[in-house]
Amino acid sequence: DDDLFANCVFLYTHVVISEKTKMGLCASLPEDKKAEFQRNKEISAQMKKQFQQEHMVTKLLLLGAGESGKSTVFKQMKQLYTAGGWSASELAAKKADVYNNVVDSMQTLIKETLEPTMDIEPLQYDADVMSKAEEIRRLGSSVVVDEALGAAIKAVWNHPSTQSTYGRRSDFQLNDNTEYYLNSIDRIAGQGYTPTLDDVLHVRIRTSGIVEAEFSINGNPFRMSELNLSSPSGIAILFLELSNVVHLDFSGIVPGRRRRTVCPDGRSEE
């Protein structure tokens, strides 16, 4: 058909002329424009490569209320799968947190012994232990637990009144690492103390903001983020790229800890 042949010739000619025109325009660009065009091309290629690499990463977000187990899971995953696990400097950096946990637990136990929040009779210490207990109660934050303070903490911890209070620890808020640290107080208060991996895994600190770690399992890249539900800053940005959300609540399986559920109407059930 003559008309069909003519249309095909027209389309072919149009395409060839268009491509030659584009090539001519590129060839006629000034040198600085050519360089800019090349840089843009390289940047675009780099962005495309980064996007493809990012798309391969599995992103995990750990959510949960305070003491729900987020930090413990986060630290264990870091130890198991990140290159080298915890370095010596990272372990040493947790020393202050260990000290704070020890002092905080001891102060809580002393207060609950002498001034119980429950409607029960307060317990007493003998004069020598009482002076040590008062010394511990006056301690502020960022305290270094040295041998002298360690001896005072050990004396109060081993006293029958403190042990009786610890036995009803489900009646008040107490760190679940209390027994672990206080039974190791001689080592923690010793000269040259450096936290072990177990010490670091037992540390309890409030998560503020967003903490991230990257690791690989069987060659598959992962990025894990930890976020406290009471600190939701940045959560909207995270949700844009998340692969999985892990909500943790281990409070119901911690010995001596009551699991408390807040109902939609505001009631609290155990």
Tab-separated table of N, CA, C and O in Angstrom, residues 139-244:
chain	number	residue	atom	x	y	z
A	139	LEU	N	24.362	9.739	98.257
A	139	LEU	CA	25.148	9.779	97.026
A	139	LEU	C	24.341	10.416	95.894
A	139	LEU	O	23.143	10.190	95.768
A	140	GLY	N	25.035	11.187	95.073
A	140	GLY	CA	24.398	11.784	93.907
A	140	GLY	C	24.597	10.922	92.684
A	140	GLY	O	24.890	9.728	92.769
A	141	SER	N	24.454	11.530	91.520
A	141	SER	CA	24.642	10.806	90.266
A	141	SER	C	26.119	10.799	89.881
A	141	SER	O	26.932	11.546	90.431
A	142	SER	N	26.479	9.950	88.938
A	142	SER	CA	27.853	9.841	88.422
A	142	SER	C	28.861	9.554	89.528
A	142	SER	O	29.898	10.207	89.659
A	143	VAL	N	28.552	8.563	90.348
A	143	VAL	CA	29.428	8.167	91.441
A	143	VAL	C	30.342	7.035	90.987
A	143	VAL	O	29.909	6.112	90.298
A	144	VAL	N	31.610	7.097	91.386
A	144	VAL	CA	32.553	6.001	91.134
A	144	VAL	C	32.487	5.038	92.314
A	144	VAL	O	32.666	5.434	93.463
A	145	VAL	N	32.211	3.799	92.041
A	145	VAL	CA	32.129	2.796	93.104
A	145	VAL	C	33.533	2.254	93.362
A	145	VAL	O	34.005	1.356	92.645
A	146	ASP	N	34.196	2.801	94.370
A	146	ASP	CA	35.537	2.333	94.710
A	146	ASP	C	35.447	1.250	95.779
A	146	ASP	O	34.355	0.801	96.153
A	147	GLU	N	36.595	0.812	96.283
A	147	GLU	CA	36.609	-0.289	97.235
A	147	GLU	C	35.900	0.061	98.537
A	147	GLU	O	35.202	-0.777	99.120
A	148	ALA	N	36.066	1.308	99.012
A	148	ALA	CA	35.411	1.718	100.257
A	148	ALA	C	33.900	1.729	100.102
A	148	ALA	O	33.162	1.203	100.952
A	149	LEU	N	33.429	2.320	99.026
A	149	LEU	CA	31.984	2.340	98.788
A	149	LEU	C	31.463	0.929	98.523
A	149	LEU	O	30.366	0.567	98.962
A	150	GLY	N	32.258	0.128	97.827
A	150	GLY	CA	31.862	-1.253	97.568
A	150	GLY	C	31.670	-2.035	98.856
A	150	GLY	O	30.727	-2.844	98.975
A	151	ALA	N	32.545	-1.807	99.831
A	151	ALA	CA	32.422	-2.494	101.115
A	151	ALA	C	31.149	-2.073	101.841
A	151	ALA	O	30.465	-2.903	102.465
A	152	ALA	N	30.810	-0.786	101.761
A	152	ALA	CA	29.583	-0.296	102.398
A	152	ALA	C	28.350	-0.898	101.723
A	152	ALA	O	27.403	-1.334	102.399
A	153	ILE	N	28.362	-0.929	100.408
A	153	ILE	CA	27.236	-1.507	99.664
A	153	ILE	C	27.081	-2.985	99.995
A	153	ILE	O	25.964	-3.481	100.203
A	154	LYS	N	28.193	-3.693	100.091
A	154	LYS	CA	28.142	-5.132	100.392
A	154	LYS	C	27.544	-5.381	101.772
A	154	LYS	O	26.725	-6.302	101.954
A	155	ALA	N	27.928	-4.543	102.752
A	155	ALA	CA	27.418	-4.714	104.107
A	155	ALA	C	25.911	-4.494	104.167
A	155	ALA	O	25.177	-5.262	104.806
A	156	VAL	N	25.420	-3.472	103.475
A	156	VAL	CA	23.982	-3.183	103.483
A	156	VAL	C	23.220	-4.244	102.700
A	156	VAL	O	22.147	-4.697	103.101
A	157	TRP	N	23.765	-4.657	101.560
A	157	TRP	CA	23.105	-5.664	100.714
A	157	TRP	C	22.950	-7.000	101.453
A	157	TRP	O	21.913	-7.653	101.357
A	158	ASN	N	23.958	-7.399	102.208
A	158	ASN	CA	23.923	-8.687	102.904
A	158	ASN	C	23.130	-8.654	104.210
A	158	ASN	O	22.900	-9.709	104.804
A	159	HIS	N	22.728	-7.475	104.644
A	159	HIS	CA	21.973	-7.384	105.903
A	159	HIS	C	20.599	-8.043	105.733
A	159	HIS	O	19.965	-7.904	104.677
A	160	PRO	N	20.119	-8.763	106.752
A	160	PRO	CA	18.822	-9.439	106.656
A	160	PRO	C	17.659	-8.524	106.290
A	160	PRO	O	16.738	-8.949	105.575
A	161	SER	N	17.673	-7.283	106.760
A	161	SER	CA	16.578	-6.364	106.441
A	161	SER	C	16.528	-6.067	104.945
A	161	SER	O	15.450	-6.030	104.338
A	162	THR	N	17.705	-5.851	104.328
A	162	THR	CA	17.756	-5.595	102.888
A	162	THR	C	17.319	-6.824	102.114
A	162	THR	O	16.578	-6.724	101.127
A	163	GLN	N	17.757	-7.997	102.557
A	163	GLN	CA	17.376	-9.231	101.877
A	163	GLN	C	15.870	-9.472	101.981
A	163	GLN	O	15.245	-9.959	101.031
A	164	SER	N	15.283	-9.109	103.124
A	164	SER	CA	13.832	-9.244	103.279
A	164	SER	C	13.106	-8.305	102.319
A	164	SER	O	12.109	-8.690	101.690
A	165	THR	N	13.613	-7.087	102.177
A	165	THR	CA	13.021	-6.128	101.242
A	165	THR	C	13.156	-6.614	99.811
A	165	THR	O	12.215	-6.523	99.017
A	166	TYR	N	14.322	-7.147	99.477
A	166	TYR	CA	14.526	-7.669	98.126
A	166	TYR	C	13.563	-8.816	97.835
A	166	TYR	O	13.122	-8.993	96.694
A	167	GLY	N	13.208	-9.571	98.835
A	167	GLY	CA	12.288	-10.683	98.652
A	167	GLY	C	10.898	-10.256	98.218
A	167	GLY	O	10.156	-11.049	97.616
A	168	ARG	N	10.525	-9.007	98.496
A	168	ARG	CA	9.211	-8.488	98.054
A	168	ARG	C	9.397	-7.434	96.952
A	168	ARG	O	8.614	-6.487	96.842
A	169	ARG	N	10.401	-7.648	96.101
A	169	ARG	CA	10.739	-6.671	95.055
A	169	ARG	C	9.632	-6.464	94.037
A	169	ARG	O	9.630	-5.479	93.308
A	170	SER	N	8.681	-7.393	93.965
A	170	SER	CA	7.564	-7.213	93.032
A	170	SER	C	6.611	-6.110	93.494
A	170	SER	O	5.742	-5.683	92.730
A	171	ASP	N	6.797	-5.635	94.739
A	171	ASP	CA	5.914	-4.591	95.275
A	171	ASP	C	6.369	-3.188	94.893
A	171	ASP	O	5.655	-2.212	95.143
A	172	PHE	N	7.558	-3.048	94.323
A	172	PHE	CA	8.065	-1.724	93.971
A	172	PHE	C	8.959	-1.843	92.742
A	172	PHE	O	9.302	-2.944	92.308
A	173	GLN	N	9.335	-0.714	92.182
A	173	GLN	CA	10.148	-0.675	90.967
A	173	GLN	C	11.615	-0.856	91.328
A	173	GLN	O	12.182	-0.067	92.086
A	174	LEU	N	12.227	-1.905	90.788
A	174	LEU	CA	13.634	-2.193	91.060
A	174	LEU	C	14.267	-2.778	89.807
A	174	LEU	O	13.661	-3.607	89.125
A	175	ASN	N	15.486	-2.352	89.515
A	175	ASN	CA	16.191	-2.887	88.355
A	175	ASN	C	16.298	-4.401	88.447
A	175	ASN	O	16.625	-4.941	89.518
A	176	ASP	N	16.054	-5.086	87.337
A	176	ASP	CA	16.123	-6.551	87.364
A	176	ASP	C	17.560	-7.067	87.360
A	176	ASP	O	17.789	-8.274	87.415
A	177	ASN	N	18.540	-6.161	87.306
A	177	ASN	CA	19.946	-6.573	87.371
A	177	ASN	C	20.510	-6.437	88.781
A	177	ASN	O	21.713	-6.632	88.990
A	178	THR	N	19.654	-6.097	89.754
A	178	THR	CA	20.119	-5.789	91.106
A	178	THR	C	20.939	-6.925	91.711
A	178	THR	O	22.064	-6.718	92.188
A	179	GLU	N	20.392	-8.122	91.727
A	179	GLU	CA	21.087	-9.246	92.349
A	179	GLU	C	22.389	-9.552	91.623
A	179	GLU	O	23.415	-9.848	92.258
A	180	TYR	N	22.367	-9.487	90.291
A	180	TYR	CA	23.575	-9.777	89.511
A	180	TYR	C	24.712	-8.839	89.903
A	180	TYR	O	25.839	-9.281	90.171
A	181	TYR	N	24.448	-7.536	89.934
A	181	TYR	CA	25.494	-6.561	90.232
A	181	TYR	C	25.914	-6.597	91.702
A	181	TYR	O	27.109	-6.569	92.017
A	182	LEU	N	24.957	-6.641	92.625
A	182	LEU	CA	25.308	-6.567	94.046
A	182	LEU	C	26.013	-7.828	94.534
A	182	LEU	O	26.814	-7.762	95.471
A	183	ASN	N	25.750	-8.963	93.912
A	183	ASN	CA	26.502	-10.166	94.266
A	183	ASN	C	27.909	-10.150	93.675
A	183	ASN	O	28.737	-10.984	94.040
A	184	SER	N	28.165	-9.212	92.762
A	184	SER	CA	29.494	-9.080	92.146
A	184	SER	C	30.172	-7.783	92.568
A	184	SER	O	31.073	-7.299	91.882
A	185	ILE	N	29.744	-7.229	93.706
A	185	ILE	CA	30.208	-5.893	94.082
A	185	ILE	C	31.713	-5.858	94.346
A	185	ILE	O	32.369	-4.844	94.084
A	186	ASP	N	32.294	-6.950	94.847
A	186	ASP	CA	33.750	-6.954	95.082
A	186	ASP	C	34.508	-6.768	93.774
A	186	ASP	O	35.499	-6.029	93.711
A	187	ARG	N	34.075	-7.435	92.741
A	187	ARG	CA	34.729	-7.317	91.428
A	187	ARG	C	34.493	-5.938	90.821
A	187	ARG	O	35.422	-5.314	90.281
A	188	ILE	N	33.257	-5.442	90.916
A	188	ILE	CA	32.910	-4.151	90.319
A	188	ILE	C	33.629	-3.007	91.019
A	188	ILE	O	34.040	-2.024	90.379
A	189	ALA	N	33.806	-3.125	92.340
A	189	ALA	CA	34.453	-2.054	93.105
A	189	ALA	C	35.971	-2.186	93.118
A	189	ALA	O	36.658	-1.328	93.688
A	190	GLY	N	36.501	-3.238	92.513
A	190	GLY	CA	37.944	-3.447	92.527
A	190	GLY	C	38.692	-2.479	91.632
A	190	GLY	O	38.136	-1.878	90.705
A	191	GLN	N	39.968	-2.322	91.908
A	191	GLN	CA	40.807	-1.430	91.101
A	191	GLN	C	40.960	-1.996	89.690
A	191	GLN	O	41.087	-3.204	89.499
A	192	GLY	N	40.949	-1.113	88.717
A	192	GLY	CA	41.123	-1.525	87.330
A	192	GLY	C	39.930	-2.255	86.749
A	192	GLY	O	40.073	-2.979	85.758
A	193	TYR	N	38.771	-2.053	87.365
A	193	TYR	CA	37.579	-2.750	86.868
A	193	TYR	C	37.217	-2.304	85.456
A	193	TYR	O	37.177	-1.118	85.146
A	194	THR	N	36.963	-3.282	84.585
A	194	THR	CA	36.434	-3.041	83.246
A	194	THR	C	35.223	-3.949	83.061
A	194	THR	O	35.311	-5.152	83.324
A	195	PRO	N	34.088	-3.421	82.645
A	195	PRO	CA	32.887	-4.253	82.492
A	195	PRO	C	33.111	-5.410	81.523
A	195	PRO	O	33.767	-5.255	80.493
A	196	THR	N	32.581	-6.566	81.876
A	196	THR	CA	32.583	-7.706	80.975
A	196	THR	C	31.381	-7.600	80.043
A	196	THR	O	30.520	-6.724	80.211
A	197	LEU	N	31.315	-8.507	79.081
A	197	LEU	CA	30.163	-8.514	78.183
A	197	LEU	C	28.875	-8.761	78.953
A	197	LEU	O	27.852	-8.116	78.701
A	198	ASP	N	28.910	-9.673	79.939
A	198	ASP	CA	27.725	-9.926	80.761
A	198	ASP	C	27.312	-8.680	81.535
A	198	ASP	O	26.118	-8.394	81.687
A	199	ASP	N	28.292	-7.947	82.045
A	199	ASP	CA	27.979	-6.703	82.753
A	199	ASP	C	27.235	-5.728	81.842
A	199	ASP	O	26.256	-5.103	82.239
A	200	VAL	N	27.723	-5.604	80.618
A	200	VAL	CA	27.113	-4.674	79.670
A	200	VAL	C	25.710	-5.134	79.283
A	200	VAL	O	24.786	-4.315	79.168
A	201	LEU	N	25.531	-6.435	79.096
A	201	LEU	CA	24.210	-6.943	78.736
A	201	LEU	C	23.196	-6.732	79.864
A	201	LEU	O	21.993	-6.650	79.604
A	202	HIS	N	23.675	-6.642	81.108
A	202	HIS	CA	22.777	-6.430	82.245
A	202	HIS	C	22.491	-4.949	82.516
A	202	HIS	O	21.604	-4.639	83.312
A	203	VAL	N	23.240	-4.054	81.886
A	203	VAL	CA	23.054	-2.622	82.135
A	203	VAL	C	21.648	-2.186	81.736
A	203	VAL	O	21.125	-2.591	80.700
A	204	ARG	N	21.051	-1.348	82.568
A	204	ARG	CA	19.749	-0.778	82.267
A	204	ARG	C	19.879	0.743	82.212
A	204	ARG	O	20.171	1.388	83.212
A	205	ILE	N	19.702	1.288	81.018
A	205	ILE	CA	19.700	2.737	80.846
A	205	ILE	C	18.503	3.097	79.981
A	205	ILE	O	18.083	2.325	79.124
A	206	ARG	N	17.967	4.265	80.217
A	206	ARG	CA	16.812	4.711	79.461
A	206	ARG	C	17.239	5.055	78.043
A	206	ARG	O	18.166	5.839	77.829
A	207	THR	N	16.561	4.469	77.069
A	207	THR	CA	16.841	4.770	75.671
A	207	THR	C	16.280	6.142	75.324
A	207	THR	O	15.103	6.399	75.523
A	208	SER	N	17.132	7.017	74.815
A	208	SER	CA	16.675	8.337	74.398
A	208	SER	C	17.008	8.513	72.919
A	208	SER	O	18.121	8.210	72.482
A	209	GLY	N	16.035	8.967	72.156
A	209	GLY	CA	16.250	9.113	70.727
A	209	GLY	C	16.260	7.762	70.034
A	209	GLY	O	15.605	6.809	70.455
A	210	ILE	N	17.051	7.662	68.975
A	210	ILE	CA	17.101	6.458	68.150
A	210	ILE	C	18.529	5.931	68.128
A	210	ILE	O	19.470	6.665	67.879
A	211	VAL	N	18.681	4.646	68.413
A	211	VAL	CA	19.987	3.985	68.384
A	211	VAL	C	19.985	2.976	67.244
A	211	VAL	O	19.023	2.222	67.086
A	212	GLU	N	21.042	2.957	66.448
A	212	GLU	CA	21.095	2.080	65.280
A	212	GLU	C	22.356	1.222	65.283
A	212	GLU	O	23.384	1.610	65.839
A	213	ALA	N	22.248	0.057	64.656
A	213	ALA	CA	23.400	-0.815	64.433
A	213	ALA	C	23.192	-1.530	63.108
A	213	ALA	O	22.068	-1.875	62.753
A	214	GLU	N	24.277	-1.751	62.384
A	214	GLU	CA	24.220	-2.459	61.108
A	214	GLU	C	24.990	-3.758	61.228
A	214	GLU	O	26.062	-3.804	61.837
A	215	PHE	N	24.449	-4.821	60.671
A	215	PHE	CA	25.104	-6.114	60.716
A	215	PHE	C	24.659	-6.935	59.518
A	215	PHE	O	23.771	-6.543	58.755
A	216	SER	N	25.283	-8.105	59.367
A	216	SER	CA	24.982	-8.974	58.226
A	216	SER	C	24.760	-10.396	58.721
A	216	SER	O	25.494	-10.883	59.590
A	217	ILE	N	23.733	-11.061	58.184
A	217	ILE	CA	23.441	-12.455	58.502
A	217	ILE	C	23.411	-13.230	57.186
A	217	ILE	O	22.589	-12.948	56.313
A	218	ASN	N	24.338	-14.178	57.056
A	218	ASN	CA	24.442	-14.975	55.828
A	218	ASN	C	24.546	-14.093	54.584
A	218	ASN	O	23.955	-14.373	53.536
A	219	GLY	N	25.288	-13.005	54.717
A	219	GLY	CA	25.502	-12.108	53.594
A	219	GLY	C	24.386	-11.124	53.339
A	219	GLY	O	24.485	-10.309	52.415
A	220	ASN	N	23.309	-11.186	54.132
A	220	ASN	CA	22.182	-10.270	53.960
A	220	ASN	C	22.318	-9.099	54.922
A	220	ASN	O	22.412	-9.306	56.139
A	221	PRO	N	22.345	-7.863	54.410
A	221	PRO	CA	22.537	-6.699	55.283
A	221	PRO	C	21.278	-6.353	56.073
A	221	PRO	O	20.165	-6.413	55.556
A	222	PHE	N	21.462	-5.986	57.347
A	222	PHE	CA	20.368	-5.559	58.220
A	222	PHE	C	20.738	-4.236	58.872
A	222	PHE	O	21.909	-3.968	59.146
A	223	ARG	N	19.731	-3.428	59.120
A	223	ARG	CA	19.903	-2.222	59.941
A	223	ARG	C	18.832	-2.244	61.024
A	223	ARG	O	17.642	-2.243	60.730
A	224	MET	N	19.268	-2.284	62.275
A	224	MET	CA	18.332	-2.376	63.400
A	224	MET	C	18.320	-1.066	64.177
A	224	MET	O	19.367	-0.503	64.486
A	225	SER	N	17.125	-0.580	64.467
A	225	SER	CA	16.958	0.658	65.219
A	225	SER	C	16.179	0.363	66.489
A	225	SER	O	15.240	-0.438	66.483
A	226	GLU	N	16.583	1.022	67.578
A	226	GLU	CA	15.893	0.873	68.863
A	226	GLU	C	15.248	2.205	69.220
A	226	GLU	O	15.875	3.252	69.145
A	227	LEU	N	13.984	2.151	69.617
A	227	LEU	CA	13.246	3.372	69.910
A	227	LEU	C	12.321	3.129	71.090
A	227	LEU	O	11.577	2.148	71.111
A	228	ASN	N	12.383	4.031	72.076
A	228	ASN	CA	11.464	3.949	73.211
A	228	ASN	C	10.128	4.529	72.798
A	228	ASN	O	10.068	5.599	72.190
A	229	LEU	N	9.030	3.843	73.115
A	229	LEU	CA	7.701	4.328	72.729
A	229	LEU	C	7.388	5.686	73.338
A	229	LEU	O	6.585	6.436	72.817
A	230	SER	N	8.027	6.008	74.474
A	230	SER	CA	7.783	7.302	75.100
A	230	SER	C	8.642	8.397	74.495
A	230	SER	O	8.559	9.547	74.888
A	231	SER	N	9.506	8.032	73.520
A	231	SER	CA	10.350	9.011	72.831
A	231	SER	C	10.170	8.852	71.330
A	231	SER	O	11.051	8.345	70.632
A	232	PRO	N	9.002	9.272	70.794
A	232	PRO	CA	8.673	8.959	69.405
A	232	PRO	C	9.280	9.874	68.361
A	232	PRO	O	8.885	9.819	67.210
A	233	SER	N	10.242	10.711	68.753
A	233	SER	CA	10.814	11.620	67.769
A	233	SER	C	11.504	10.840	66.672
A	233	SER	O	12.296	9.943	66.922
A	234	GLY	N	11.171	11.161	65.442
A	234	GLY	CA	11.790	10.515	64.300
A	234	GLY	C	11.121	9.233	63.868
A	234	GLY	O	11.525	8.633	62.881
A	235	ILE	N	10.098	8.795	64.592
A	235	ILE	CA	9.481	7.517	64.251
A	235	ILE	C	8.780	7.588	62.892
A	235	ILE	O	8.736	6.615	62.151
A	236	ALA	N	8.246	8.757	62.552
A	236	ALA	CA	7.556	8.887	61.259
A	236	ALA	C	8.517	8.663	60.106
A	236	ALA	O	8.187	8.011	59.114
A	237	ILE	N	9.741	9.178	60.244
A	237	ILE	CA	10.742	8.995	59.194
A	237	ILE	C	11.131	7.525	59.093
A	237	ILE	O	11.270	6.976	58.006
A	238	LEU	N	11.282	6.872	60.236
A	238	LEU	CA	11.653	5.460	60.219
A	238	LEU	C	10.591	4.609	59.536
A	238	LEU	O	10.892	3.697	58.785
A	239	PHE	N	9.325	4.901	59.797
A	239	PHE	CA	8.253	4.085	59.260
A	239	PHE	C	8.187	4.160	57.735
A	239	PHE	O	7.621	3.278	57.097
A	240	LEU	N	8.776	5.191	57.144
A	240	LEU	CA	8.734	5.314	55.694
A	240	LEU	C	9.542	4.219	55.005
A	240	LEU	O	9.259	3.856	53.871
A	241	GLU	N	10.571	3.697	55.682
A	241	GLU	CA	11.478	2.755	55.038
A	241	GLU	C	11.591	1.431	55.774
A	241	GLU	O	12.458	0.626	55.474
A	242	LEU	N	10.722	1.183	56.756
A	242	LEU	CA	10.850	-0.017	57.563
A	242	LEU	C	10.505	-1.277	56.788
A	242	LEU	O	9.618	-1.279	55.942
A	243	SER	N	11.238	-2.366	57.117
A	243	SER	CA	10.897	-3.677	56.595
A	243	SER	C	10.068	-4.450	57.614
A	243	SER	O	9.115	-5.132	57.267
A	244	ASN	N	10.454	-4.347	58.899
A	244	ASN	CA	9.769	-5.081	59.952
A	244	ASN	C	9.758	-4.261	61.231
A	244	ASN	O	10.707	-3.527	61.521
